[in-house]
Amino acid sequence: MERRTFLASLAAASAAGSLPLRAEAPPAGGRITLLHTNDTHSRIEPFGPGNGAISGLGGVARRATLVKQLRAQLGPVLLLDAGDTFQGTPYFNRYKGRLDYQLMRMVGYDAGTLGNHDFDNGVGLLLEAMVAMETLQHANPAFPFVNCNFDFKGAPELGKRVHPYIVREFPGVRVGLTGVGVAFAGLVDPKNHAGITWKDPYESLKPVIKRLREVEKVDLVVVLSHLGHNNQGGSAPCDLLLPGQVAGIDAIIGGHSHTFLDAPVRLPQANGETLVFQVGFGGVNLGRMDFAVAKGTVRAASGAAMPVQG
Ligand SMILES: [Zn+2]
């Protein structure tokens, strides 16, 4: 249609009341909500009485209800986990993590990463838990794991299931997801991470984020980090130092340190801001971060922790 004809038909349609008087520009970019947990530690049931401020909070069934409500209310959502799913209750001793991953699939997780405790029973039983989750008969798809600083050369079956990054696409927004894990030394018995080598998270992230930005052309870069929030001046990599070390991260979903934050910490980075968040442990809270993005840039971001309660 010629422009003049188009304008004439627009004016006619407008006069007829079938269009708003001021034609709206097509929406640029898109919106995405990240919902997240960390260090759920086999807490299938809510915390009982006698647990102080967290008494009565948590529970996978309630988390599922909250996520379902939010998915119904919101636009596109990604449900993510920052690792240490395993260890902490008799459910883990009995089911070796199979139950945890199967329930995560039922709740509708989109991706997770690996914490040190996920290796507590060794590579073989971690792999078994992943396979049990994949073979579950359920409408929700099996979810992938992301990590870019473990070298799985000596553990190829596990390596097949842990991707250096994944990309998810929604209307107006492409999201790149990657992950980093804490050093094994002092935390994981060498026999339990046999075949897997830890590499520096900062150096491992740089090429992945460059690829996500330049080749995959994502609008939002999200890191699932099991490094811990704050190394308190030590030399270990941590979430608060990550934005200064690696440019181009929009959101860090943290774990490992069981840090309770009410809202994300906002740190400057080369392309704007990085939101660094972590929501305690045990599924007590669900984290939420909302992003409006356009052309590879975050235009608005906010976040808060939501208690998981009955
Ligand atoms: Zn941990």
PDB file of C-alpha atoms and ligand atoms in Angstrom:
ATOM      1  CA  MET A   1       0.000   0.000   0.000  1.00  0.00           C
ATOM      2  CA  GLU A   2       1.273   3.446  -0.838  1.00  0.00           C
ATOM      3  CA  ARG A   3       1.908   5.716   2.094  1.00  0.00           C
ATOM      4  CA  ARG A   4      -0.711   8.262   0.980  1.00  0.00           C
ATOM      5  CA  THR A   5      -3.340   5.548   0.539  1.00  0.00           C
ATOM      6  CA  PHE A   6      -2.407   4.068   3.892  1.00  0.00           C
ATOM      7  CA  LEU A   7      -2.738   7.438   5.638  1.00  0.00           C
ATOM      8  CA  ALA A   8      -6.092   8.040   3.981  1.00  0.00           C
ATOM      9  CA  SER A   9      -7.404   4.662   5.075  1.00  0.00           C
ATOM     10  CA  LEU A  10      -6.028   5.261   8.563  1.00  0.00           C
ATOM     11  CA  ALA A  11      -7.871   8.587   8.732  1.00  0.00           C
ATOM     12  CA  ALA A  12     -11.064   6.950   7.505  1.00  0.00           C
ATOM     13  CA  ALA A  13     -10.771   4.138  10.023  1.00  0.00           C
ATOM     14  CA  SER A  14     -10.022   6.640  12.724  1.00  0.00           C
ATOM     15  CA  ALA A  15     -13.040   8.749  11.869  1.00  0.00           C
ATOM     16  CA  ALA A  16     -15.165   5.612  11.947  1.00  0.00           C
ATOM     17  CA  GLY A  17     -13.986   5.017  15.495  1.00  0.00           C
ATOM     18  CA  SER A  18     -12.287   1.727  14.769  1.00  0.00           C
ATOM     19  CA  LEU A  19      -8.832   3.026  15.704  1.00  0.00           C
ATOM     20  CA  PRO A  20      -7.635   5.300  18.470  1.00  0.00           C
ATOM     21  CA  LEU A  21      -7.208   8.880  17.246  1.00  0.00           C
ATOM     22  CA  ARG A  22      -3.482   8.787  17.807  1.00  0.00           C
ATOM     23  CA  ALA A  23      -2.164   5.609  16.216  1.00  0.00           C
ATOM     24  CA  GLU A  24       0.129   3.879  18.721  1.00  0.00           C
ATOM     25  CA  ALA A  25       3.632   3.004  17.632  1.00  0.00           C
ATOM     26  CA  PRO A  26       4.271  -0.750  17.641  1.00  0.00           C
ATOM     27  CA  PRO A  27       5.720  -1.734  21.025  1.00  0.00           C
ATOM     28  CA  ALA A  28       9.519  -1.685  20.970  1.00  0.00           C
ATOM     29  CA  GLY A  29      11.279  -4.438  22.898  1.00  0.00           C
ATOM     30  CA  GLY A  30       9.604  -6.588  25.482  1.00  0.00           C
ATOM     31  CA  ARG A  31       9.234  -7.495  29.135  1.00  0.00           C
ATOM     32  CA  ILE A  32      10.340 -10.519  31.108  1.00  0.00           C
ATOM     33  CA  THR A  33      10.025 -11.582  34.739  1.00  0.00           C
ATOM     34  CA  LEU A  34      12.627 -13.806  36.395  1.00  0.00           C
ATOM     35  CA  LEU A  35      11.386 -15.850  39.349  1.00  0.00           C
ATOM     36  CA  HIS A  36      14.071 -17.615  41.327  1.00  0.00           C
ATOM     37  CA  THR A  37      15.200 -19.739  44.242  1.00  0.00           C
ATOM     38  CA  ASN A  38      18.581 -20.830  45.606  1.00  0.00           C
ATOM     39  CA  ASP A  39      19.882 -23.319  48.151  1.00  0.00           C
ATOM     40  CA  THR A  40      16.523 -25.068  48.504  1.00  0.00           C
ATOM     41  CA  HIS A  41      18.417 -27.952  50.211  1.00  0.00           C
ATOM     42  CA  SER A  42      15.748 -30.664  49.963  1.00  0.00           C
ATOM     43  CA  ARG A  43      13.244 -28.570  51.901  1.00  0.00           C
ATOM     44  CA  ILE A  44      10.188 -30.214  50.382  1.00  0.00           C
ATOM     45  CA  GLU A  45       7.958 -29.227  53.298  1.00  0.00           C
ATOM     46  CA  PRO A  46       7.547 -25.811  54.965  1.00  0.00           C
ATOM     47  CA  PHE A  47       9.734 -25.018  57.966  1.00  0.00           C
ATOM     48  CA  GLY A  48       8.023 -26.098  61.188  1.00  0.00           C
ATOM     49  CA  PRO A  49       7.637 -24.087  64.395  1.00  0.00           C
ATOM     50  CA  GLY A  50      10.781 -23.279  66.351  1.00  0.00           C
ATOM     51  CA  ASN A  51      12.656 -21.942  63.303  1.00  0.00           C
ATOM     52  CA  GLY A  52      12.493 -18.280  64.328  1.00  0.00           C
ATOM     53  CA  ALA A  53      11.615 -15.827  61.564  1.00  0.00           C
ATOM     54  CA  ILE A  54      11.296 -18.554  58.932  1.00  0.00           C
ATOM     55  CA  SER A  55       8.874 -20.761  60.934  1.00  0.00           C
ATOM     56  CA  GLY A  56       5.943 -21.781  58.753  1.00  0.00           C
ATOM     57  CA  LEU A  57       7.525 -20.532  55.525  1.00  0.00           C
ATOM     58  CA  GLY A  58       8.524 -22.411  52.378  1.00  0.00           C
ATOM     59  CA  GLY A  59       7.378 -25.735  50.965  1.00  0.00           C
ATOM     60  CA  VAL A  60       7.464 -26.900  47.358  1.00  0.00           C
ATOM     61  CA  ALA A  61       3.647 -27.167  47.029  1.00  0.00           C
ATOM     62  CA  ARG A  62       3.169 -23.558  48.120  1.00  0.00           C
ATOM     63  CA  ARG A  63       5.993 -22.437  45.835  1.00  0.00           C
ATOM     64  CA  ALA A  64       4.214 -24.185  42.974  1.00  0.00           C
ATOM     65  CA  THR A  65       0.967 -22.342  43.789  1.00  0.00           C
ATOM     66  CA  LEU A  66       2.711 -18.969  43.967  1.00  0.00           C
ATOM     67  CA  VAL A  67       4.527 -19.565  40.675  1.00  0.00           C
ATOM     68  CA  LYS A  68       1.280 -20.644  38.997  1.00  0.00           C
ATOM     69  CA  GLN A  69      -0.508 -17.500  40.215  1.00  0.00           C
ATOM     70  CA  LEU A  70       2.307 -15.261  39.014  1.00  0.00           C
ATOM     71  CA  ARG A  71       2.520 -16.985  35.627  1.00  0.00           C
ATOM     72  CA  ALA A  72      -1.219 -16.370  35.172  1.00  0.00           C
ATOM     73  CA  GLN A  73      -0.872 -12.676  36.086  1.00  0.00           C
ATOM     74  CA  LEU A  74       2.354 -11.758  34.362  1.00  0.00           C
ATOM     75  CA  GLY A  75       3.728 -11.814  30.841  1.00  0.00           C
ATOM     76  CA  PRO A  76       6.681 -14.051  30.001  1.00  0.00           C
ATOM     77  CA  VAL A  77       8.300 -15.678  33.037  1.00  0.00           C
ATOM     78  CA  LEU A  78      11.480 -17.703  33.539  1.00  0.00           C
ATOM     79  CA  LEU A  79      11.700 -19.788  36.717  1.00  0.00           C
ATOM     80  CA  LEU A  80      15.345 -20.325  37.684  1.00  0.00           C
ATOM     81  CA  ASP A  81      17.440 -21.844  40.450  1.00  0.00           C
ATOM     82  CA  ALA A  82      20.981 -21.037  41.582  1.00  0.00           C
ATOM     83  CA  GLY A  83      22.012 -24.444  42.934  1.00  0.00           C
ATOM     84  CA  ASP A  84      22.415 -26.445  46.153  1.00  0.00           C
ATOM     85  CA  THR A  85      19.138 -28.179  45.547  1.00  0.00           C
ATOM     86  CA  PHE A  86      20.495 -31.230  47.368  1.00  0.00           C
ATOM     87  CA  GLN A  87      21.256 -32.029  51.042  1.00  0.00           C
ATOM     88  CA  GLY A  88      19.533 -30.921  54.195  1.00  0.00           C
ATOM     89  CA  THR A  89      16.590 -33.193  55.048  1.00  0.00           C
ATOM     90  CA  PRO A  90      15.770 -36.936  55.220  1.00  0.00           C
ATOM     91  CA  TYR A  91      14.166 -36.550  51.769  1.00  0.00           C
ATOM     92  CA  PHE A  92      17.649 -36.196  50.348  1.00  0.00           C
ATOM     93  CA  ASN A  93      19.024 -39.139  52.300  1.00  0.00           C
ATOM     94  CA  ARG A  94      16.173 -41.295  50.987  1.00  0.00           C
ATOM     95  CA  TYR A  95      15.849 -40.105  47.364  1.00  0.00           C
ATOM     96  CA  LYS A  96      19.374 -38.796  46.602  1.00  0.00           C
ATOM     97  CA  GLY A  97      18.055 -35.679  44.856  1.00  0.00           C
ATOM     98  CA  ARG A  98      15.773 -37.488  42.401  1.00  0.00           C
ATOM     99  CA  LEU A  99      12.709 -36.129  44.227  1.00  0.00           C
ATOM    100  CA  ASP A 100      14.077 -32.571  44.265  1.00  0.00           C
ATOM    101  CA  TYR A 101      14.667 -32.410  40.507  1.00  0.00           C
ATOM    102  CA  GLN A 102      11.400 -34.186  39.692  1.00  0.00           C
ATOM    103  CA  LEU A 103       9.460 -31.707  41.824  1.00  0.00           C
ATOM    104  CA  MET A 104      11.308 -28.806  40.186  1.00  0.00           C
ATOM    105  CA  ARG A 105      10.167 -30.077  36.816  1.00  0.00           C
ATOM    106  CA  MET A 106       6.582 -30.318  38.119  1.00  0.00           C
ATOM    107  CA  VAL A 107       6.770 -26.745  39.459  1.00  0.00           C
ATOM    108  CA  GLY A 108       7.911 -25.657  36.000  1.00  0.00           C
ATOM    109  CA  TYR A 109      11.532 -24.624  36.320  1.00  0.00           C
ATOM    110  CA  ASP A 110      13.136 -23.352  33.116  1.00  0.00           C
ATOM    111  CA  ALA A 111      16.793 -23.811  34.142  1.00  0.00           C
ATOM    112  CA  GLY A 112      19.049 -24.472  37.101  1.00  0.00           C
ATOM    113  CA  THR A 113      22.728 -24.554  37.947  1.00  0.00           C
ATOM    114  CA  LEU A 114      24.962 -26.687  40.186  1.00  0.00           C
ATOM    115  CA  GLY A 115      26.096 -25.891  43.713  1.00  0.00           C
ATOM    116  CA  ASN A 116      28.758 -27.687  45.733  1.00  0.00           C
ATOM    117  CA  HIS A 117      26.197 -29.788  47.656  1.00  0.00           C
ATOM    118  CA  ASP A 118      24.726 -31.107  44.419  1.00  0.00           C
ATOM    119  CA  PHE A 119      27.941 -33.192  44.223  1.00  0.00           C
ATOM    120  CA  ASP A 120      27.551 -34.602  47.760  1.00  0.00           C
ATOM    121  CA  ASN A 121      26.819 -38.130  46.505  1.00  0.00           C
ATOM    122  CA  GLY A 122      29.218 -37.931  43.574  1.00  0.00           C
ATOM    123  CA  VAL A 123      28.816 -37.506  39.835  1.00  0.00           C
ATOM    124  CA  GLY A 124      27.002 -40.836  39.366  1.00  0.00           C
ATOM    125  CA  LEU A 125      24.081 -40.078  41.673  1.00  0.00           C
ATOM    126  CA  LEU A 126      23.847 -36.467  40.435  1.00  0.00           C
ATOM    127  CA  LEU A 127      23.516 -37.850  36.917  1.00  0.00           C
ATOM    128  CA  GLU A 128      20.908 -40.372  38.124  1.00  0.00           C
ATOM    129  CA  ALA A 129      18.834 -37.561  39.618  1.00  0.00           C
ATOM    130  CA  MET A 130      18.959 -35.657  36.306  1.00  0.00           C
ATOM    131  CA  VAL A 131      17.971 -38.776  34.352  1.00  0.00           C
ATOM    132  CA  ALA A 132      15.102 -39.472  36.789  1.00  0.00           C
ATOM    133  CA  MET A 133      13.859 -35.921  36.181  1.00  0.00           C
ATOM    134  CA  GLU A 134      14.141 -36.336  32.386  1.00  0.00           C
ATOM    135  CA  THR A 135      12.265 -39.649  32.366  1.00  0.00           C
ATOM    136  CA  LEU A 136       9.392 -38.464  34.588  1.00  0.00           C
ATOM    137  CA  GLN A 137       6.036 -38.588  32.802  1.00  0.00           C
ATOM    138  CA  HIS A 138       4.890 -34.984  33.040  1.00  0.00           C
ATOM    139  CA  ALA A 139       3.470 -32.240  30.847  1.00  0.00           C
ATOM    140  CA  ASN A 140       6.269 -29.821  31.760  1.00  0.00           C
ATOM    141  CA  PRO A 141       9.497 -30.320  29.819  1.00  0.00           C
ATOM    142  CA  ALA A 142      12.665 -31.476  31.569  1.00  0.00           C
ATOM    143  CA  PHE A 143      14.736 -28.403  32.421  1.00  0.00           C
ATOM    144  CA  PRO A 144      18.401 -27.882  31.468  1.00  0.00           C
ATOM    145  CA  PHE A 145      21.332 -26.870  33.659  1.00  0.00           C
ATOM    146  CA  VAL A 146      23.768 -24.054  32.866  1.00  0.00           C
ATOM    147  CA  ASN A 147      27.392 -23.641  33.940  1.00  0.00           C
ATOM    148  CA  CYS A 148      30.397 -22.251  32.056  1.00  0.00           C
ATOM    149  CA  ASN A 149      33.259 -22.757  34.534  1.00  0.00           C
ATOM    150  CA  PHE A 150      33.201 -26.517  35.074  1.00  0.00           C
ATOM    151  CA  ASP A 151      35.137 -28.579  32.548  1.00  0.00           C
ATOM    152  CA  PHE A 152      33.232 -31.853  32.132  1.00  0.00           C
ATOM    153  CA  LYS A 153      35.822 -33.576  29.922  1.00  0.00           C
ATOM    154  CA  GLY A 154      36.106 -36.545  32.284  1.00  0.00           C
ATOM    155  CA  ALA A 155      32.349 -36.740  32.950  1.00  0.00           C
ATOM    156  CA  PRO A 156      30.728 -36.521  29.488  1.00  0.00           C
ATOM    157  CA  GLU A 157      27.265 -37.834  30.464  1.00  0.00           C
ATOM    158  CA  LEU A 158      26.887 -35.091  33.058  1.00  0.00           C
ATOM    159  CA  GLY A 159      28.486 -32.603  30.678  1.00  0.00           C
ATOM    160  CA  LYS A 160      25.802 -33.310  28.076  1.00  0.00           C
ATOM    161  CA  ARG A 161      23.205 -32.031  30.516  1.00  0.00           C
ATOM    162  CA  VAL A 162      25.013 -28.896  31.669  1.00  0.00           C
ATOM    163  CA  HIS A 163      25.218 -26.231  28.962  1.00  0.00           C
ATOM    164  CA  PRO A 164      27.661 -23.304  28.917  1.00  0.00           C
ATOM    165  CA  TYR A 165      24.653 -21.148  28.054  1.00  0.00           C
ATOM    166  CA  ILE A 166      21.121 -21.341  26.687  1.00  0.00           C
ATOM    167  CA  VAL A 167      18.948 -18.764  24.915  1.00  0.00           C
ATOM    168  CA  ARG A 168      15.206 -18.365  25.454  1.00  0.00           C
ATOM    169  CA  GLU A 169      13.099 -16.181  23.201  1.00  0.00           C
ATOM    170  CA  PHE A 170       9.891 -14.330  24.062  1.00  0.00           C
ATOM    171  CA  PRO A 171       7.991 -11.578  22.213  1.00  0.00           C
ATOM    172  CA  GLY A 172      10.424  -8.673  21.945  1.00  0.00           C
ATOM    173  CA  VAL A 173      13.078 -10.173  24.233  1.00  0.00           C
ATOM    174  CA  ARG A 174      15.831 -12.743  23.844  1.00  0.00           C
ATOM    175  CA  VAL A 175      17.290 -13.937  27.132  1.00  0.00           C
ATOM    176  CA  GLY A 176      20.748 -15.491  27.503  1.00  0.00           C
ATOM    177  CA  LEU A 177      21.275 -17.695  30.558  1.00  0.00           C
ATOM    178  CA  THR A 178      24.592 -18.946  31.865  1.00  0.00           C
ATOM    179  CA  GLY A 179      25.917 -20.122  35.222  1.00  0.00           C
ATOM    180  CA  VAL A 180      28.996 -20.268  37.438  1.00  0.00           C
ATOM    181  CA  GLY A 181      29.915 -22.543  40.336  1.00  0.00           C
ATOM    182  CA  VAL A 182      32.034 -22.176  43.461  1.00  0.00           C
ATOM    183  CA  ALA A 183      35.511 -23.765  43.652  1.00  0.00           C
ATOM    184  CA  PHE A 184      35.495 -27.426  44.721  1.00  0.00           C
ATOM    185  CA  ALA A 185      38.575 -27.089  46.939  1.00  0.00           C
ATOM    186  CA  GLY A 186      37.580 -27.502  50.580  1.00  0.00           C
ATOM    187  CA  LEU A 187      33.884 -27.944  49.697  1.00  0.00           C
ATOM    188  CA  VAL A 188      33.609 -31.060  47.519  1.00  0.00           C
ATOM    189  CA  ASP A 189      35.511 -34.282  48.143  1.00  0.00           C
ATOM    190  CA  PRO A 190      37.725 -34.875  45.056  1.00  0.00           C
ATOM    191  CA  LYS A 191      36.162 -38.317  44.488  1.00  0.00           C
ATOM    192  CA  ASN A 192      32.727 -36.671  44.259  1.00  0.00           C
ATOM    193  CA  HIS A 193      33.662 -34.386  41.373  1.00  0.00           C
ATOM    194  CA  ALA A 194      35.817 -36.944  39.541  1.00  0.00           C
ATOM    195  CA  GLY A 195      36.301 -35.942  35.904  1.00  0.00           C
ATOM    196  CA  ILE A 196      35.198 -32.333  36.442  1.00  0.00           C
ATOM    197  CA  THR A 197      37.631 -29.437  36.764  1.00  0.00           C
ATOM    198  CA  TRP A 198      36.808 -26.015  38.178  1.00  0.00           C
ATOM    199  CA  LYS A 199      37.979 -22.966  36.208  1.00  0.00           C
ATOM    200  CA  ASP A 200      38.036 -19.273  37.109  1.00  0.00           C
ATOM    201  CA  PRO A 201      34.452 -17.972  36.844  1.00  0.00           C
ATOM    202  CA  TYR A 202      35.373 -14.455  35.664  1.00  0.00           C
ATOM    203  CA  GLU A 203      37.580 -15.734  32.819  1.00  0.00           C
ATOM    204  CA  SER A 204      35.029 -18.412  31.920  1.00  0.00           C
ATOM    205  CA  LEU A 205      32.166 -15.921  31.751  1.00  0.00           C
ATOM    206  CA  LYS A 206      33.880 -13.345  29.505  1.00  0.00           C
ATOM    207  CA  PRO A 207      33.754 -15.267  26.203  1.00  0.00           C
ATOM    208  CA  VAL A 208      30.286 -16.653  26.954  1.00  0.00           C
ATOM    209  CA  ILE A 209      28.814 -13.212  27.564  1.00  0.00           C
ATOM    210  CA  LYS A 210      30.585 -11.820  24.511  1.00  0.00           C
ATOM    211  CA  ARG A 211      29.014 -14.603  22.448  1.00  0.00           C
ATOM    212  CA  LEU A 212      25.569 -14.049  23.969  1.00  0.00           C
ATOM    213  CA  ARG A 213      25.760 -10.328  23.172  1.00  0.00           C
ATOM    214  CA  GLU A 214      27.467 -10.381  19.778  1.00  0.00           C
ATOM    215  CA  VAL A 215      26.475 -13.679  18.156  1.00  0.00           C
ATOM    216  CA  GLU A 216      23.257 -14.679  19.898  1.00  0.00           C
ATOM    217  CA  LYS A 217      22.147 -11.014  20.068  1.00  0.00           C
ATOM    218  CA  VAL A 218      20.326 -11.425  23.354  1.00  0.00           C
ATOM    219  CA  ASP A 219      18.621  -8.464  25.023  1.00  0.00           C
ATOM    220  CA  LEU A 220      19.145  -9.665  28.587  1.00  0.00           C
ATOM    221  CA  VAL A 221      22.062 -11.615  30.112  1.00  0.00           C
ATOM    222  CA  VAL A 222      21.318 -13.593  33.284  1.00  0.00           C
ATOM    223  CA  VAL A 223      23.934 -15.442  35.352  1.00  0.00           C
ATOM    224  CA  LEU A 224      22.911 -18.182  37.776  1.00  0.00           C
ATOM    225  CA  SER A 225      25.731 -17.944  40.288  1.00  0.00           C
ATOM    226  CA  HIS A 226      26.650 -20.338  43.050  1.00  0.00           C
ATOM    227  CA  LEU A 227      29.705 -18.258  44.024  1.00  0.00           C
ATOM    228  CA  GLY A 228      28.213 -16.591  47.097  1.00  0.00           C
ATOM    229  CA  HIS A 229      27.093 -12.989  47.562  1.00  0.00           C
ATOM    230  CA  ASN A 230      30.077 -11.369  49.258  1.00  0.00           C
ATOM    231  CA  ASN A 231      33.578 -12.753  49.917  1.00  0.00           C
ATOM    232  CA  GLN A 232      34.069 -10.187  52.748  1.00  0.00           C
ATOM    233  CA  GLY A 233      37.310  -8.886  51.285  1.00  0.00           C
ATOM    234  CA  GLY A 234      38.733 -12.325  50.501  1.00  0.00           C
ATOM    235  CA  SER A 235      40.184 -13.438  47.193  1.00  0.00           C
ATOM    236  CA  ALA A 236      37.379 -15.790  46.097  1.00  0.00           C
ATOM    237  CA  PRO A 237      35.162 -14.624  43.242  1.00  0.00           C
ATOM    238  CA  CYS A 238      31.729 -13.482  44.452  1.00  0.00           C
ATOM    239  CA  ASP A 239      28.532 -11.931  43.119  1.00  0.00           C
ATOM    240  CA  LEU A 240      29.231  -8.399  44.351  1.00  0.00           C
ATOM    241  CA  LEU A 241      32.570  -8.339  42.479  1.00  0.00           C
ATOM    242  CA  LEU A 242      31.271  -9.984  39.307  1.00  0.00           C
ATOM    243  CA  PRO A 243      29.797  -6.884  37.594  1.00  0.00           C
ATOM    244  CA  GLY A 244      33.127  -5.043  37.968  1.00  0.00           C
ATOM    245  CA  GLN A 245      35.058  -7.999  36.538  1.00  0.00           C
ATOM    246  CA  VAL A 246      32.795  -9.037  33.678  1.00  0.00           C
ATOM    247  CA  ALA A 247      30.883  -6.503  31.587  1.00  0.00           C
ATOM    248  CA  GLY A 248      27.482  -7.117  30.084  1.00  0.00           C
ATOM    249  CA  ILE A 249      25.618  -8.957  32.854  1.00  0.00           C
ATOM    250  CA  ASP A 250      22.130  -7.621  33.573  1.00  0.00           C
ATOM    251  CA  ALA A 251      21.085  -9.955  36.386  1.00  0.00           C
ATOM    252  CA  ILE A 252      22.907 -12.238  38.818  1.00  0.00           C
ATOM    253  CA  ILE A 253      20.742 -14.796  40.574  1.00  0.00           C
ATOM    254  CA  GLY A 254      22.948 -15.796  43.472  1.00  0.00           C
ATOM    255  CA  GLY A 255      23.241 -18.678  45.891  1.00  0.00           C
ATOM    256  CA  HIS A 256      25.628 -20.476  48.251  1.00  0.00           C
ATOM    257  CA  SER A 257      25.877 -17.831  51.002  1.00  0.00           C
ATOM    258  CA  HIS A 258      22.179 -18.142  51.998  1.00  0.00           C
ATOM    259  CA  THR A 259      21.973 -14.343  51.904  1.00  0.00           C
ATOM    260  CA  PHE A 260      18.523 -12.907  52.612  1.00  0.00           C
ATOM    261  CA  LEU A 261      17.957  -9.794  50.501  1.00  0.00           C
ATOM    262  CA  ASP A 262      14.613  -7.974  50.307  1.00  0.00           C
ATOM    263  CA  ALA A 263      15.469  -6.499  46.924  1.00  0.00           C
ATOM    264  CA  PRO A 264      18.303  -6.758  44.384  1.00  0.00           C
ATOM    265  CA  VAL A 265      21.542  -4.848  44.959  1.00  0.00           C
ATOM    266  CA  ARG A 266      22.074  -2.538  41.968  1.00  0.00           C
ATOM    267  CA  LEU A 267      25.673  -2.182  40.823  1.00  0.00           C
ATOM    268  CA  PRO A 268      27.076  -0.115  37.950  1.00  0.00           C
ATOM    269  CA  GLN A 269      28.606  -1.955  35.000  1.00  0.00           C
ATOM    270  CA  ALA A 270      29.901  -1.005  31.577  1.00  0.00           C
ATOM    271  CA  ASN A 271      26.472  -1.186  29.880  1.00  0.00           C
ATOM    272  CA  GLY A 272      24.380   0.237  32.695  1.00  0.00           C
ATOM    273  CA  GLU A 273      23.472  -1.723  35.782  1.00  0.00           C
ATOM    274  CA  THR A 274      23.653  -5.250  37.150  1.00  0.00           C
ATOM    275  CA  LEU A 275      20.967  -6.441  39.555  1.00  0.00           C
ATOM    276  CA  VAL A 276      22.458  -8.862  42.105  1.00  0.00           C
ATOM    277  CA  PHE A 277      19.919 -10.871  44.039  1.00  0.00           C
ATOM    278  CA  GLN A 278      19.672 -13.860  46.383  1.00  0.00           C
ATOM    279  CA  VAL A 279      16.715 -14.964  48.492  1.00  0.00           C
ATOM    280  CA  GLY A 280      17.989 -16.805  51.573  1.00  0.00           C
ATOM    281  CA  PHE A 281      17.646 -20.587  51.469  1.00  0.00           C
ATOM    282  CA  GLY A 282      15.272 -23.501  51.897  1.00  0.00           C
ATOM    283  CA  GLY A 283      12.581 -22.112  49.581  1.00  0.00           C
ATOM    284  CA  VAL A 284      11.530 -19.605  52.249  1.00  0.00           C
ATOM    285  CA  ASN A 285      11.298 -16.877  49.605  1.00  0.00           C
ATOM    286  CA  LEU A 286      10.768 -16.636  45.881  1.00  0.00           C
ATOM    287  CA  GLY A 287      12.787 -13.914  44.180  1.00  0.00           C
ATOM    288  CA  ARG A 288      11.274 -11.774  41.451  1.00  0.00           C
ATOM    289  CA  MET A 289      12.996  -9.432  39.010  1.00  0.00           C
ATOM    290  CA  ASP A 290      11.179  -7.608  36.206  1.00  0.00           C
ATOM    291  CA  PHE A 291      12.939  -6.202  33.158  1.00  0.00           C
ATOM    292  CA  ALA A 292      11.768  -4.033  30.283  1.00  0.00           C
ATOM    293  CA  VAL A 293      14.249  -4.290  27.426  1.00  0.00           C
ATOM    294  CA  ALA A 294      14.642  -2.860  23.953  1.00  0.00           C
ATOM    295  CA  LYS A 295      17.410  -3.417  21.402  1.00  0.00           C
ATOM    296  CA  GLY A 296      19.748  -5.194  23.783  1.00  0.00           C
ATOM    297  CA  THR A 297      19.416  -2.634  26.558  1.00  0.00           C
ATOM    298  CA  VAL A 298      17.543  -2.746  29.836  1.00  0.00           C
ATOM    299  CA  ARG A 299      15.151   0.213  29.976  1.00  0.00           C
ATOM    300  CA  ALA A 300      13.675  -0.488  33.422  1.00  0.00           C
ATOM    301  CA  ALA A 301      14.288  -3.061  36.141  1.00  0.00           C
ATOM    302  CA  SER A 302      12.924  -3.800  39.577  1.00  0.00           C
ATOM    303  CA  GLY A 303      12.802  -6.699  41.999  1.00  0.00           C
ATOM    304  CA  ALA A 304      11.682  -7.972  45.394  1.00  0.00           C
ATOM    305  CA  ALA A 305      11.671 -11.115  47.532  1.00  0.00           C
ATOM    306  CA  MET A 306       8.284 -12.713  48.171  1.00  0.00           C
ATOM    307  CA  PRO A 307       7.752 -14.952  51.204  1.00  0.00           C
ATOM    308  CA  VAL A 308       6.414 -18.402  50.336  1.00  0.00           C
ATOM    309  CA  GLN A 309       3.565 -18.834  52.819  1.00  0.00           C
ATOM    310  CA  GLY A 310       0.234 -20.616  53.209  1.00  0.00           C
TER     311      GLY A 310
HETATM  312 ZN    ZN B   1      26.666 -23.927  48.246  1.00  0.00          ZN
END
